Coordinates of C-alpha atoms in Angstrom, one line a residue:
X794 CA -1.3 2.0 -31.0
X795 CA -0.8 3.6 -27.8
X796 CA -1.2 6.6 -26.5
X797 CA 0.4 9.0 -24.1
X798 CA -2.2 10.8 -21.5
X799 CA -1.3 14.3 -21.1
X800 CA -0.7 15.3 -17.3
X801 CA -4.5 15.9 -16.3
X802 CA -6.7 16.8 -13.2
X803 CA -5.3 16.0 -9.9
X804 CA -7.3 14.3 -7.2
X805 CA -4.7 13.6 -4.1
X806 CA -5.5 12.2 -0.5
X807 CA -5.2 14.6 2.8
X808 CA -1.1 15.7 3.1
X809 CA -1.6 13.9 6.8
X810 CA -2.4 10.3 5.1
X811 CA 0.9 8.6 5.8
X812 CA 3.0 8.0 3.0
X813 CA 3.9 5.5 0.3
X814 CA 6.0 3.0 1.7
X815 CA 6.6 0.5 -0.8
X816 CA 9.9 1.2 -3.4
X817 CA 7.5 2.1 -6.0
X818 CA 5.2 4.4 -3.9
X819 CA 8.5 6.1 -3.4
X820 CA 9.8 6.5 -6.8
X821 CA 6.7 7.5 -7.6
X822 CA 6.5 10.8 -5.1
X823 CA 10.5 11.7 -6.2
X824 CA 8.6 11.9 -9.9
X825 CA 9.7 8.7 -11.5
X826 CA 6.9 6.8 -13.6
X827 CA 9.1 3.5 -13.6
X828 CA 7.0 0.8 -16.0
X829 CA 4.9 -0.9 -15.4
X830 CA 5.0 -5.0 -14.6
X831 CA 4.4 -6.7 -18.4
X832 CA 4.2 -10.5 -16.9
X833 CA 4.3 -12.4 -14.3
X834 CA 7.5 -13.6 -14.1
X835 CA 7.9 -15.8 -10.5
X836 CA 10.0 -18.6 -10.3
X837 CA 7.1 -21.2 -9.7
X838 CA 4.9 -19.1 -13.2
X839 CA 8.7 -19.8 -14.9
X840 CA 9.1 -23.7 -13.9
X841 CA 4.8 -24.5 -14.2
X842 CA 3.8 -22.4 -17.2
X843 CA 0.0 -24.8 -16.5
X844 CA -0.5 -23.7 -13.5
X845 CA -2.3 -20.8 -13.4
X846 CA -2.2 -17.6 -11.7
X847 CA -3.0 -17.0 -8.0
X848 CA -5.5 -14.0 -8.2
X849 CA -6.7 -11.8 -4.9
X850 CA -9.3 -9.4 -4.9
X851 CA -9.6 -6.6 -3.0
X852 CA -11.7 -4.1 -1.4
X853 CA -10.4 -1.4 0.7
X854 CA -10.2 -0.7 4.6
X855 CA -12.6 1.8 4.1
X856 CA -12.9 5.7 6.2
X857 CA -15.4 8.4 7.0
X858 CA -15.7 11.7 8.3
X859 CA -15.6 13.0 12.0
X860 CA -16.0 16.8 11.8
X861 CA -15.6 18.6 15.3
X862 CA -18.3 21.0 15.5
X863 CA -16.0 24.1 17.6
X864 CA -14.2 23.7 14.0
X865 CA -17.7 24.2 12.0
X866 CA -18.6 26.8 14.7
X867 CA -15.1 28.9 14.5
X868 CA -14.9 28.7 10.4
X869 CA -18.5 30.1 10.2
X870 CA -17.4 33.0 13.1
X871 CA -15.0 33.9 10.7
X872 CA -17.2 34.4 8.1
X873 CA -19.9 36.3 10.1
X874 CA -22.2 34.9 7.4
X875 CA -25.9 36.1 7.2
X876 CA -27.2 33.3 9.2
X877 CA -24.2 32.9 11.4
X878 CA -27.1 33.3 14.8
X879 CA -29.1 30.6 12.9
X880 CA -26.0 28.4 12.1
X881 CA -24.5 28.4 15.9
X882 CA -28.1 27.8 17.4
X883 CA -28.3 24.4 15.8
X884 CA -23.5 23.9 16.9
X885 CA -25.3 24.8 20.3
X886 CA -28.3 22.4 20.1
X887 CA -26.3 19.3 19.1
X888 CA -23.8 20.5 21.8
X889 CA -26.3 20.0 24.1
X890 CA -27.6 16.7 22.7
X891 CA -23.9 15.1 23.0
X892 CA -23.2 15.6 19.9
X893 CA -19.6 17.5 19.1
X894 CA -19.0 15.9 15.3
X895 CA -21.0 16.0 12.3
X896 CA -20.3 12.7 11.1
X897 CA -20.5 10.3 8.0
X898 CA -22.3 7.2 7.8
X899 CA -20.8 3.8 7.2
X900 CA -20.8 2.5 3.6
X901 CA -20.0 -0.7 2.0
X902 CA -22.2 -3.8 0.6
X903 CA -21.9 -7.1 -1.4
X904 CA -18.7 -6.4 -4.0
X905 CA -20.7 -7.1 -6.8
X906 CA -18.6 -6.0 -9.2
X907 CA -15.3 -7.8 -8.2
X908 CA -17.9 -10.9 -7.4
X909 CA -18.6 -11.3 -11.3
X910 CA -14.4 -10.0 -12.0
X911 CA -13.5 -13.4 -9.6
X912 CA -16.7 -15.4 -11.6
X913 CA -15.1 -14.8 -14.5
X914 CA -11.6 -15.1 -13.6
X915 CA -11.9 -18.3 -11.9
X916 CA -14.5 -20.4 -15.0
X917 CA -10.6 -19.3 -16.7
X918 CA -9.1 -21.6 -14.6
X919 CA -7.5 -18.7 -12.2
X920 CA -7.5 -19.8 -8.6
X921 CA -9.2 -17.1 -7.2
X922 CA -10.0 -15.5 -3.4
X923 CA -12.1 -12.1 -2.3
X924 CA -11.5 -10.2 0.6
X925 CA -14.2 -7.6 1.6
X926 CA -11.6 -5.5 3.7
X927 CA -14.7 -2.9 4.1
X928 CA -17.3 -5.6 5.9
X929 CA -15.2 -8.5 7.2
X930 CA -14.0 -6.1 9.8
X931 CA -17.3 -3.8 10.0
X932 CA -16.5 -3.1 13.5
X933 CA -13.7 -2.6 14.0
X934 CA -13.5 0.9 13.6
X935 CA -10.5 3.7 15.0
X936 CA -8.7 6.9 14.2
X937 CA -6.5 6.9 11.9
X938 CA -5.4 10.6 11.0
X939 CA -6.5 14.0 11.3
X940 CA -6.9 15.7 8.2
X941 CA -5.0 19.0 7.1
X942 CA -8.5 20.3 7.8
X943 CA -9.0 19.2 11.4
X944 CA -11.1 16.3 10.9
X945 CA -10.7 13.1 12.1
X946 CA -10.9 10.6 9.8
X947 CA -11.6 7.2 11.7
X948 CA -11.1 3.7 9.2
X949 CA -13.0 0.6 9.3
X950 CA -12.3 -2.6 7.9
X951 CA -9.4 -4.8 8.0
X952 CA -6.5 -3.5 10.4
X953 CA -3.4 -3.4 8.1
X954 CA -1.7 -6.6 10.3
X955 CA -4.5 -8.5 9.2
X956 CA -4.5 -7.8 5.7
X957 CA -0.7 -8.4 5.4
X958 CA -1.3 -11.5 7.2
X959 CA -4.6 -12.5 4.4
X960 CA -1.8 -11.3 1.7
X961 CA 1.7 -13.8 2.5
X962 CA -0.9 -16.5 3.1
X963 CA -2.7 -16.5 -0.3
X964 CA 0.7 -15.6 -1.9
X965 CA -1.2 -14.1 -5.3
X966 CA 1.0 -13.0 -8.3
X967 CA -1.6 -10.4 -9.3
X968 CA -3.9 -8.8 -7.0
X969 CA -7.1 -7.1 -8.0
X970 CA -8.6 -3.7 -6.3
X971 CA -11.8 -1.9 -6.5
X972 CA -12.6 2.1 -6.6
X973 CA -16.0 2.8 -7.1
X974 CA -15.6 6.0 -4.8
X975 CA -13.4 8.8 -5.0
X976 CA -13.7 9.3 -2.0
X977 CA -12.0 6.2 -0.8
X978 CA -9.2 7.2 -3.2
X979 CA -6.3 7.4 0.2
X980 CA -7.6 3.8 1.6
X981 CA -7.4 1.9 -2.2
X982 CA -3.8 3.4 -3.1
X983 CA -2.4 2.5 0.7
X984 CA -3.6 -1.1 -0.1
X985 CA -1.9 -1.3 -3.5
X986 CA 0.9 0.6 -2.0
X987 CA 0.9 -2.5 1.5
X988 CA 0.5 -5.1 -1.8
X989 CA 3.9 -4.0 -3.3
X990 CA 5.6 -3.4 0.4
X991 CA 5.3 -6.8 1.0
X992 CA 5.7 -8.5 -2.6
X993 CA 6.7 -6.0 -5.2
X994 CA 6.9 -8.3 -8.0
X995 CA 2.7 -8.8 -7.3
X996 CA 1.5 -7.0 -10.3
X997 CA -1.9 -4.6 -9.3
X998 CA -4.7 -3.8 -11.5
X999 CA -7.3 -1.3 -9.9
X1000 CA -10.6 -0.9 -11.3
X1001 CA -14.1 0.6 -10.3
X1002 CA -15.8 4.1 -10.9
X1003 CA -12.9 6.5 -10.0
X1004 CA -10.0 4.8 -11.6
X1005 CA -12.2 5.1 -14.8
X1006 CA -12.8 8.6 -14.9
X1007 CA -9.1 9.6 -13.7
X1008 CA -6.9 6.9 -14.5
X1009 CA -4.1 8.9 -15.9
X1010 CA -4.2 10.7 -12.7
X1011 CA -4.1 7.2 -10.7
X1012 CA -1.2 5.8 -12.1
X1013 CA 0.9 8.6 -11.2
X1014 CA -0.8 8.7 -7.8
X1015 CA 0.0 5.1 -7.2
X1016 CA 1.6 1.9 -6.8
X1017 CA -0.1 -0.5 -9.2
X1018 CA 0.5 -1.6 -12.0
X1019 CA -2.8 -1.5 -14.8
X1020 CA -6.6 0.3 -14.9
X1021 CA -8.8 -1.4 -16.5
X1022 CA -11.1 1.2 -17.6
X1023 CA -14.5 -0.6 -18.7
X1024 CA -16.5 -3.9 -18.7
X1025 CA -13.8 -4.4 -15.9
X1026 CA -15.4 -8.6 -16.1
X1027 CA -14.7 -9.1 -19.6
X1028 CA -11.0 -6.8 -20.1
X1029 CA -9.8 -8.0 -16.6
X1030 CA -10.1 -11.5 -17.9
X1031 CA -8.2 -10.7 -20.8
X1032 CA -5.2 -8.6 -19.4
X1033 CA -4.6 -11.4 -17.0
X1034 CA -4.6 -13.6 -20.0
X1035 CA -1.9 -11.8 -22.0
X1036 CA 0.2 -11.3 -18.4
X1037 CA 0.1 -15.5 -18.1
X1038 CA 0.8 -16.4 -22.0
X1039 CA 3.0 -13.5 -22.1
X1040 CA 1.2 -11.8 -25.4
X1041 CA 1.6 -8.1 -25.6
X1042 CA -0.1 -6.2 -23.1
X1043 CA -0.9 -3.5 -25.8
X1044 CA -3.3 -5.7 -27.5
X1045 CA -5.8 -5.5 -24.2
X1046 CA -8.5 -2.9 -25.3
X1047 CA -9.2 -0.7 -22.4
X1048 CA -6.7 -0.6 -20.1
X1049 CA -3.8 1.9 -18.8
X1050 CA -0.1 1.9 -17.7
X1051 CA 3.2 3.6 -17.3
X1052 CA 5.5 3.0 -20.2
X1053 CA 8.5 4.2 -20.8
X1054 CA 7.8 7.3 -18.7
X1055 CA 5.2 7.9 -19.7
X1056 CA 1.3 6.4 -18.3
X1057 CA -0.3 5.0 -21.7
X1058 CA -4.1 3.6 -22.9
X1059 CA -4.4 1.0 -25.0
X1060 CA -7.5 1.2 -27.8
X1061 CA -10.7 2.5 -26.1
X1062 CA -13.5 -0.7 -25.2
X1063 CA -16.5 -0.1 -26.3
X1064 CA -20.0 -0.5 -24.2
X1065 CA -22.0 -3.4 -23.7
X1066 CA -23.4 -4.0 -26.9
X1067 CA -25.9 -6.2 -24.8
X1068 CA -26.5 -7.6 -21.9
X1069 CA -27.7 -11.3 -23.5
X1070 CA -23.3 -12.6 -22.6
X1071 CA -24.4 -12.1 -18.7
X1072 CA -23.2 -14.5 -16.6
X1073 CA -24.0 -16.4 -13.3
X1074 CA -21.9 -15.0 -10.5
X1075 CA -20.2 -17.8 -8.5
X1076 CA -21.3 -17.0 -4.7
X1077 CA -19.2 -19.3 -2.9
X1078 CA -16.2 -16.4 -3.7
X1079 CA -18.2 -14.5 -1.1
X1080 CA -19.1 -15.1 2.5
X1081 CA -22.4 -13.8 2.5
X1082 CA -22.9 -13.8 6.1
X1083 CA -20.5 -10.6 6.3
X1084 CA -23.3 -8.9 5.2
X1085 CA -26.6 -10.5 7.5
X1086 CA -27.1 -7.5 9.2
X1087 CA -30.6 -6.1 10.4
X1088 CA -30.0 -2.9 8.8
X1089 CA -29.0 -2.6 4.5
X1090 CA -27.6 0.3 3.2
X1091 CA -31.5 1.8 2.6
X1092 CA -32.9 0.5 6.4
X1093 CA -34.0 -2.1 8.0
X1094 CA -34.1 -5.9 6.5
X1095 CA -37.7 -7.1 5.4
X1096 CA -36.2 -10.7 6.5
X1097 CA -34.1 -11.8 9.5
X1098 CA -32.8 -14.7 8.1
X1099 CA -30.1 -16.4 5.6
X1100 CA -28.8 -13.9 3.0
X1101 CA -29.6 -11.0 1.3
X1102 CA -27.8 -9.5 -1.5
X1103 CA -27.1 -6.8 -4.0
X1104 CA -27.6 -6.9 -8.2
X1105 CA -29.3 -5.4 -10.9
X1106 CA -31.4 -5.8 -14.3
X1107 CA -30.7 -2.8 -15.8
X1108 CA -26.9 -1.1 -17.0
X1109 CA -26.4 2.4 -17.8
X1110 CA -28.9 5.2 -17.9
X1111 CA -29.9 7.6 -20.9
X1112 CA -30.6 10.9 -18.4
X1113 CA -27.2 12.0 -18.1
X1114 CA -27.2 14.2 -15.4
X1115 CA -24.3 16.5 -15.7
X1116 CA -22.4 15.6 -11.6
X1117 CA -22.9 11.7 -13.0
X1118 CA -20.1 9.0 -14.7
X1119 CA -22.5 6.3 -15.3
X1120 CA -23.2 6.6 -19.0
X1121 CA -19.3 7.5 -19.4
X1122 CA -18.7 4.0 -17.8
X1123 CA -21.9 2.4 -18.3
X1124 CA -23.2 3.8 -21.6
X1125 CA -26.9 3.6 -22.4
X1126 CA -29.5 2.1 -20.7
X1127 CA -29.8 -1.7 -21.5
X1128 CA -31.7 -4.7 -20.1
X1129 CA -30.7 -7.5 -19.3
X1130 CA -32.0 -10.7 -20.7
X1131 CA -35.4 -11.9 -19.0
X1132 CA -34.5 -15.7 -19.1
X1133 CA -31.2 -14.6 -18.2
X1134 CA -33.1 -12.6 -15.1
X1135 CA -35.1 -15.5 -14.4
X1136 CA -31.8 -17.9 -14.0
X1137 CA -30.3 -15.4 -11.8
X1138 CA -33.4 -15.2 -9.5
X1139 CA -33.5 -18.8 -9.7
X1140 CA -29.8 -18.7 -8.6
X1141 CA -29.9 -16.6 -5.6
X1142 CA -32.6 -18.6 -4.2
X1143 CA -30.9 -21.3 -4.3
X1144 CA -28.1 -20.0 -3.0
X1145 CA -30.1 -18.9 0.3
X1146 CA -30.8 -15.2 -0.6
X1147 CA -33.9 -14.7 1.0
X1148 CA -34.0 -10.6 0.3
X1149 CA -33.2 -8.6 -3.4
X1150 CA -31.8 -4.7 -3.2
X1151 CA -31.9 -3.6 -6.7
X1152 CA -28.7 -1.4 -7.7
X1153 CA -30.4 -0.3 -11.5
X1154 CA -29.4 3.5 -12.3
X1155 CA -32.7 3.8 -13.9
X1156 CA -34.9 0.9 -13.3
X1157 CA -38.2 2.8 -14.3
X1158 CA -36.2 3.9 -17.8
X1159 CA -39.1 1.7 -19.4
X1160 CA -41.6 0.6 -17.4
X1161 CA -42.2 -3.0 -19.8
X1162 CA -39.4 -4.4 -18.6
X1163 CA -39.8 -2.8 -15.7
X1164 CA -43.3 -5.2 -14.8
X1165 CA -41.6 -8.1 -16.3
X1166 CA -38.8 -7.4 -13.4
X1167 CA -42.1 -7.5 -11.0
X1168 CA -43.4 -10.7 -12.2
X1169 CA -40.0 -12.7 -12.1
X1170 CA -39.0 -11.6 -8.4
X1171 CA -42.6 -12.5 -7.2
X1172 CA -41.6 -15.9 -8.5
X1173 CA -39.3 -16.1 -6.4
X1174 CA -41.0 -14.6 -3.8
X1175 CA -38.0 -12.3 -2.6
X1176 CA -38.8 -9.0 -0.9
X1177 CA -36.7 -6.2 -2.5
X1178 CA -35.8 -2.4 -2.2
X1179 CA -34.6 0.0 -5.1
X1180 CA -31.6 1.7 -4.4
X1181 CA -30.1 2.6 -7.1
X1182 CA -32.6 5.1 -7.2
X1183 CA -36.0 5.8 -9.2
X1184 CA -37.2 9.0 -11.2
X1185 CA -40.1 11.3 -9.5
X1186 CA -39.9 12.1 -13.1
X1187 CA -40.7 9.0 -14.7
X1188 CA -43.6 8.1 -11.8
X1189 CA -45.4 11.7 -12.8
X1190 CA -45.4 10.9 -16.2
X1191 CA -47.6 8.1 -16.2
X1192 CA -50.3 10.0 -13.8
X1193 CA -53.6 9.7 -15.8
X1194 CA -53.9 13.8 -15.5
X1195 CA -50.2 14.0 -17.3
X1196 CA -50.2 14.3 -21.2
X1197 CA -47.7 12.9 -23.6
X1198 CA -47.5 17.1 -24.4
X1199 CA -47.1 18.4 -21.3
X1200 CA -44.2 15.9 -20.8
X1201 CA -42.4 16.8 -23.8
X1202 CA -43.0 20.5 -24.1
X1203 CA -41.4 20.8 -20.5
X1204 CA -38.6 18.8 -21.2
X1205 CA -37.6 18.8 -24.7
X1206 CA -36.5 14.8 -24.0
X1207 CA -38.9 13.1 -26.0
X1208 CA -35.8 10.1 -26.7
X1209 CA -35.5 9.6 -23.0
X1210 CA -39.3 9.5 -22.7
X1211 CA -40.6 7.3 -25.2
X1212 CA -40.0 4.3 -23.5
X1213 CA -42.9 5.5 -21.1
X1214 CA -44.9 7.4 -23.3
X1215 CA -45.0 3.8 -25.6
X1216 CA -45.8 2.1 -21.9
X1217 CA -48.9 5.0 -21.0
X1218 CA -50.8 4.5 -24.5
X1219 CA -50.4 0.8 -23.7
X1220 CA -52.9 1.5 -21.0
X1221 CA -49.6 1.2 -18.1
X1222 CA -50.2 3.9 -15.3
X1223 CA -48.8 4.8 -12.0
X1224 CA -51.9 3.5 -9.7
X1225 CA -51.8 0.1 -12.2
X1226 CA -46.9 -0.1 -11.9
X1227 CA -47.2 0.8 -8.1
X1228 CA -49.4 -1.7 -7.1
X1229 CA -48.0 -4.5 -9.3
X1230 CA -44.5 -3.4 -7.8
X1231 CA -45.6 -4.1 -4.4
X1232 CA -47.6 -7.3 -5.1
X1233 CA -44.2 -8.7 -6.0
X1234 CA -42.6 -7.4 -3.1
X1235 CA -41.3 -4.2 -3.3
X1236 CA -41.0 -2.5 0.6
X1237 CA -38.8 0.9 0.1
X1238 CA -37.5 2.8 -2.7
X1239 CA -35.0 5.8 -2.8
X1240 CA -36.8 7.8 -4.6
X1241 CA -35.0 10.7 -6.9
X1242 CA -36.9 13.8 -6.4
X1243 CA -33.0 16.1 -6.4
X1244 CA -34.1 19.9 -6.3
X1245 CA -37.2 22.1 -5.7
X1246 CA -35.1 24.7 -8.2
X1247 CA -35.9 25.1 -11.8
X1248 CA -32.3 26.2 -12.3
X1249 CA -30.6 23.8 -10.5
X1250 CA -32.2 21.2 -12.0
X1251 CA -31.8 22.4 -15.8
X1252 CA -28.2 23.1 -15.5
X1253 CA -28.1 19.8 -14.4
X1254 CA -29.6 18.4 -16.9
X1255 CA -32.4 17.1 -14.8
X1256 CA -36.1 16.8 -16.6
X1257 CA -37.9 20.3 -14.4
X1258 CA -41.1 18.5 -13.5
X1259 CA -39.8 16.9 -10.4
X1260 CA -40.4 20.7 -8.8
X1261 CA -44.0 19.9 -9.5
X1262 CA -45.8 19.8 -5.8
X1263 CA -49.3 18.4 -7.5
X1264 CA -47.7 15.3 -9.1
X1265 CA -45.2 15.1 -6.7
X1266 CA -48.1 14.8 -4.1
X1267 CA -49.9 12.5 -6.3
X1268 CA -46.8 9.5 -6.7
X1269 CA -46.3 10.0 -2.8
X1270 CA -49.9 9.9 -2.0
X1271 CA -49.9 6.8 -4.4
X1272 CA -46.6 5.3 -2.9
X1273 CA -48.1 5.3 0.5
X1274 CA -51.1 3.7 0.2
X1275 CA -49.5 0.9 -1.1
X1276 CA -47.1 0.6 1.7
X1277 CA -44.3 1.1 -0.3
X1278 CA -41.8 3.3 1.6
X1279 CA -40.4 6.1 -0.1
X1280 CA -36.9 8.3 1.2
X1281 CA -36.5 11.6 -0.7
X1282 CA -33.9 11.7 -2.0
X1283 CA -32.5 15.8 -1.8
X1284 CA -29.2 17.4 -3.2
X1285 CA -28.3 20.8 -2.8
X1286 CA -25.4 23.4 -3.3
X1287 CA -25.1 23.3 -7.0
X1288 CA -22.4 24.5 -9.3
X1289 CA -23.3 24.3 -13.4
X1290 CA -21.0 26.3 -16.0
X1291 CA -23.8 27.6 -18.2
X1292 CA -24.3 27.9 -22.0
X1293 CA -23.0 31.8 -23.1
X1294 CA -23.9 32.9 -19.0
X1295 CA -22.0 32.9 -16.1
X1296 CA -21.5 30.3 -13.6
X1297 CA -24.7 29.2 -11.4
X1298 CA -24.1 29.0 -8.0
X1299 CA -27.2 27.7 -6.0
X1300 CA -28.0 30.5 -3.4
X1301 CA -29.0 29.9 0.5
X1302 CA -32.6 30.7 0.0
X1303 CA -32.7 27.8 -2.6
X1304 CA -31.3 25.3 -0.6
X1305 CA -33.7 26.6 2.3
X1306 CA -36.3 25.9 -0.5
X1307 CA -34.9 22.6 -1.5
X1308 CA -36.0 22.1 2.9
X1309 CA -38.5 22.9 2.5
X1310 CA -39.9 20.6 -0.3
X1311 CA -38.8 18.5 2.0
X1312 CA -40.7 18.8 4.4
X1313 CA -43.7 18.7 1.9
X1314 CA -42.2 15.1 0.8
X1315 CA -42.8 13.8 4.1
X1316 CA -46.3 15.3 4.4
X1317 CA -47.1 13.8 1.5
X1318 CA -46.2 9.9 2.2
X1319 CA -42.4 9.8 2.1
X1320 CA -41.0 7.9 5.3
X1321 CA -37.5 9.8 5.7
X1322 CA -35.9 12.7 4.2
X1323 CA -32.7 11.5 2.8
X1324 CA -30.4 15.7 1.3
X1325 CA -27.1 15.0 -0.6
X1326 CA -24.3 17.9 -1.5
X1327 CA -23.2 18.2 -4.5
X1328 CA -20.9 16.0 -5.9
X1329 CA -19.7 15.9 -9.5
X1330 CA -17.8 12.6 -9.7
X1331 CA -14.8 12.0 -11.8
X1332 CA -15.4 11.7 -15.3
X1333 CA -18.9 13.7 -15.3
X1334 CA -19.8 15.9 -17.9
X1335 CA -18.9 18.7 -16.0
X1336 CA -16.2 17.6 -13.3
X1337 CA -13.4 19.3 -15.5
X1338 CA -14.9 22.5 -15.7
X1339 CA -15.8 22.6 -12.1
X1340 CA -12.4 21.7 -10.8
X1341 CA -11.1 25.3 -10.1
X1342 CA -14.0 25.6 -7.8
X1343 CA -13.8 22.2 -6.0
X1344 CA -11.4 20.4 -3.5
X1345 CA -9.0 17.7 -4.4
X1346 CA -8.5 16.3 -1.1
X1347 CA -10.6 12.9 -1.3
X1348 CA -10.4 12.3 2.5
X1349 CA -12.0 15.2 2.7
X1350 CA -14.2 15.6 -0.2
X1351 CA -16.2 13.7 -2.4
X1352 CA -18.5 11.6 0.0
X1353 CA -21.7 13.7 -0.9
X1354 CA -22.1 14.1 3.1
X1355 CA -19.1 16.6 2.7
X1356 CA -18.7 19.0 0.6
X1357 CA -16.9 18.5 -2.5
X1358 CA -17.1 22.3 -4.0
X1359 CA -15.0 25.0 -2.0
X1360 CA -16.1 27.9 -0.5
X1361 CA -18.9 29.4 -3.1
X1362 CA -17.2 31.8 -5.9
X1363 CA -19.7 34.2 -5.3
X1364 CA -19.6 33.9 -1.5
X1365 CA -22.6 32.9 -1.7
X1366 CA -22.2 30.2 1.2
X1367 CA -19.2 28.9 2.6
X1368 CA -18.2 24.6 3.0
X1369 CA -19.0 24.4 6.2
X1370 CA -21.8 26.4 5.9
X1371 CA -23.1 23.6 3.5
X1372 CA -21.7 20.7 6.0
X1373 CA -23.9 21.9 8.8
X1374 CA -26.5 22.4 6.4
X1375 CA -27.1 18.6 5.6
X1376 CA -27.1 18.0 9.4
X1377 CA -29.8 20.8 9.9
X1378 CA -32.3 19.5 7.1
X1379 CA -32.1 16.1 8.8
X1380 CA -32.8 17.2 12.1
X1381 CA -35.9 19.5 10.9
X1382 CA -37.4 17.5 8.0
X1383 CA -36.9 14.3 10.4
X1384 CA -36.2 15.2 14.4
X1385 CA -33.6 14.7 16.2
X1386 CA -34.6 11.6 17.3
X1387 CA -34.3 9.9 13.5
X1388 CA -30.6 11.7 13.1
X1389 CA -29.7 10.3 16.2
X1390 CA -30.7 6.9 14.8
X1391 CA -28.6 7.3 11.7
X1392 CA -24.9 7.5 13.8
X1393 CA -26.5 4.5 15.4
X1394 CA -26.8 2.4 12.9
X1395 CA -25.2 3.9 10.3
X1396 CA -28.6 3.4 7.5
X1397 CA -31.8 5.3 7.5
X1398 CA -34.4 5.2 10.1
X1399 CA -37.2 4.0 9.0
X1400 CA -39.0 2.6 12.0
X1401 CA -41.0 -0.6 12.7
X1402 CA -44.1 1.3 14.0
X1403 CA -45.0 3.2 11.6
X1404 CA -48.0 3.0 9.5
X1405 CA -45.9 2.2 6.3
X1406 CA -43.9 -1.0 8.1
X1407 CA -46.7 -2.1 10.0
X1408 CA -48.9 -3.1 6.7
X1409 CA -45.4 -4.3 4.9
X1410 CA -45.1 -6.7 8.0
X1411 CA -48.2 -8.4 8.5
X1412 CA -48.0 -9.0 5.1
X1413 CA -44.7 -10.7 4.9

């Protein structure tokens, strides 16, 4: 049975973006909701039904923000806040260094989601091609437009004329577009419009975190036909089979489309019950040479030959932070079958992969599994970096001086900590875990510290023990002693609804304390401090409650590097104050030269000549 979706939250690209040009796009602008294409109906399809469709899977070109410091300074002066003099001095200092903008980093990586989808579709007999529109033009950067808020929006990736030629050459009947980042919604929408402008009969299917969180809004705003909400590698293939066989599309679980003037959804698809059915990706679908840069998203590569890739050993997360959408999209924590992971790594090495980036959202949830991961990574001699975020509280819980009673009393999260405490009862300690991690080839990790502010952590449903300096120092000392880089991940600008009380808004004073905590992290052994601005994502528990206080402009917000919340509801800070505060923390904690390196390389500036890097290089 189909369920009609109510008109809900609307996030939109900036109004200065070029308007939609396809027939379907113009109808959507006029408020119409034409039906999604229910079946493949090209002449070739009708005359040769045994031939399966061509499926083109796309990543759009991406954009990034370059916000002029002159506009920031003007906005700060108009607000005349308490910290104006200090803020304007930073603007002056940046301009003296030849820096006239606050700039967003480029972001992209191996499209593992599309690779899994494409692998399944190819296995069913479909002709599949993947085009990474962000990376296949990584150095082709150009000014796209100036936003309604005065920011310069720059695009990088395949230019439209090149993408048009590629689409026409492949002649797909089905196009799948991935939109994992809300900040890139405008580019996803524009790409769907481009496809429909080439041939309105091409069926366009969208997937990814953003559209899974706001499927109804996506189909009201974008000239695509369908949204796949969960288990894309399963749902997508079931869906194109239905289109191929001309069976009722409404029988496919977990999809959303337009029908009879409404946006409708089919029955929900449950979360992945286990990872035992995980299949090896078909790496021939991706040109891995695109990703062979000396730098990746978390710093400098450790191996200067062959390929690196991104991958995972687990999916889902049980922490359930109120700003995060992972539990809604993937469900609770699940680990891969050990035999499957072994085969997975073997296939990577056979293909020529020499470096591995672990994308797990909670790799250390169950240390017994984590230790098996270490064993297998060492077996295949794969240097690796943990990018998904290692929870600081998980490592603190393994310190011998931290009792089980203390952890449970301070956090009240018995179920969350049970696997950690079980491993600890069996004799696992932080020292043993980190030593084994280094032996297995780990050279760097992103340490999710989040905040030094107890109330910010509490209202975000984060365990509070991250704020205890002694335990945090012990963790960082241990990582440093084992030659593992730690990037201290912080978050600031929290705005959270609270039970029975007024809205919680993090104060400027508390934000400054978190930056001081960043200095402490560096002194304790962290290699770099990386602050992000609080960003509630579509599908997150607090997303809808915070929308009255957040921007709806996806080109200006939802990047984590620029503020998504508008000026604080209580006047505590302004949007551009948060934007400049992030730069201040990067400059004051890491140094001006480090900040300039970010702008040059687009990644975290973990140096070659620091003590940890020298020890790592000797070991390789």
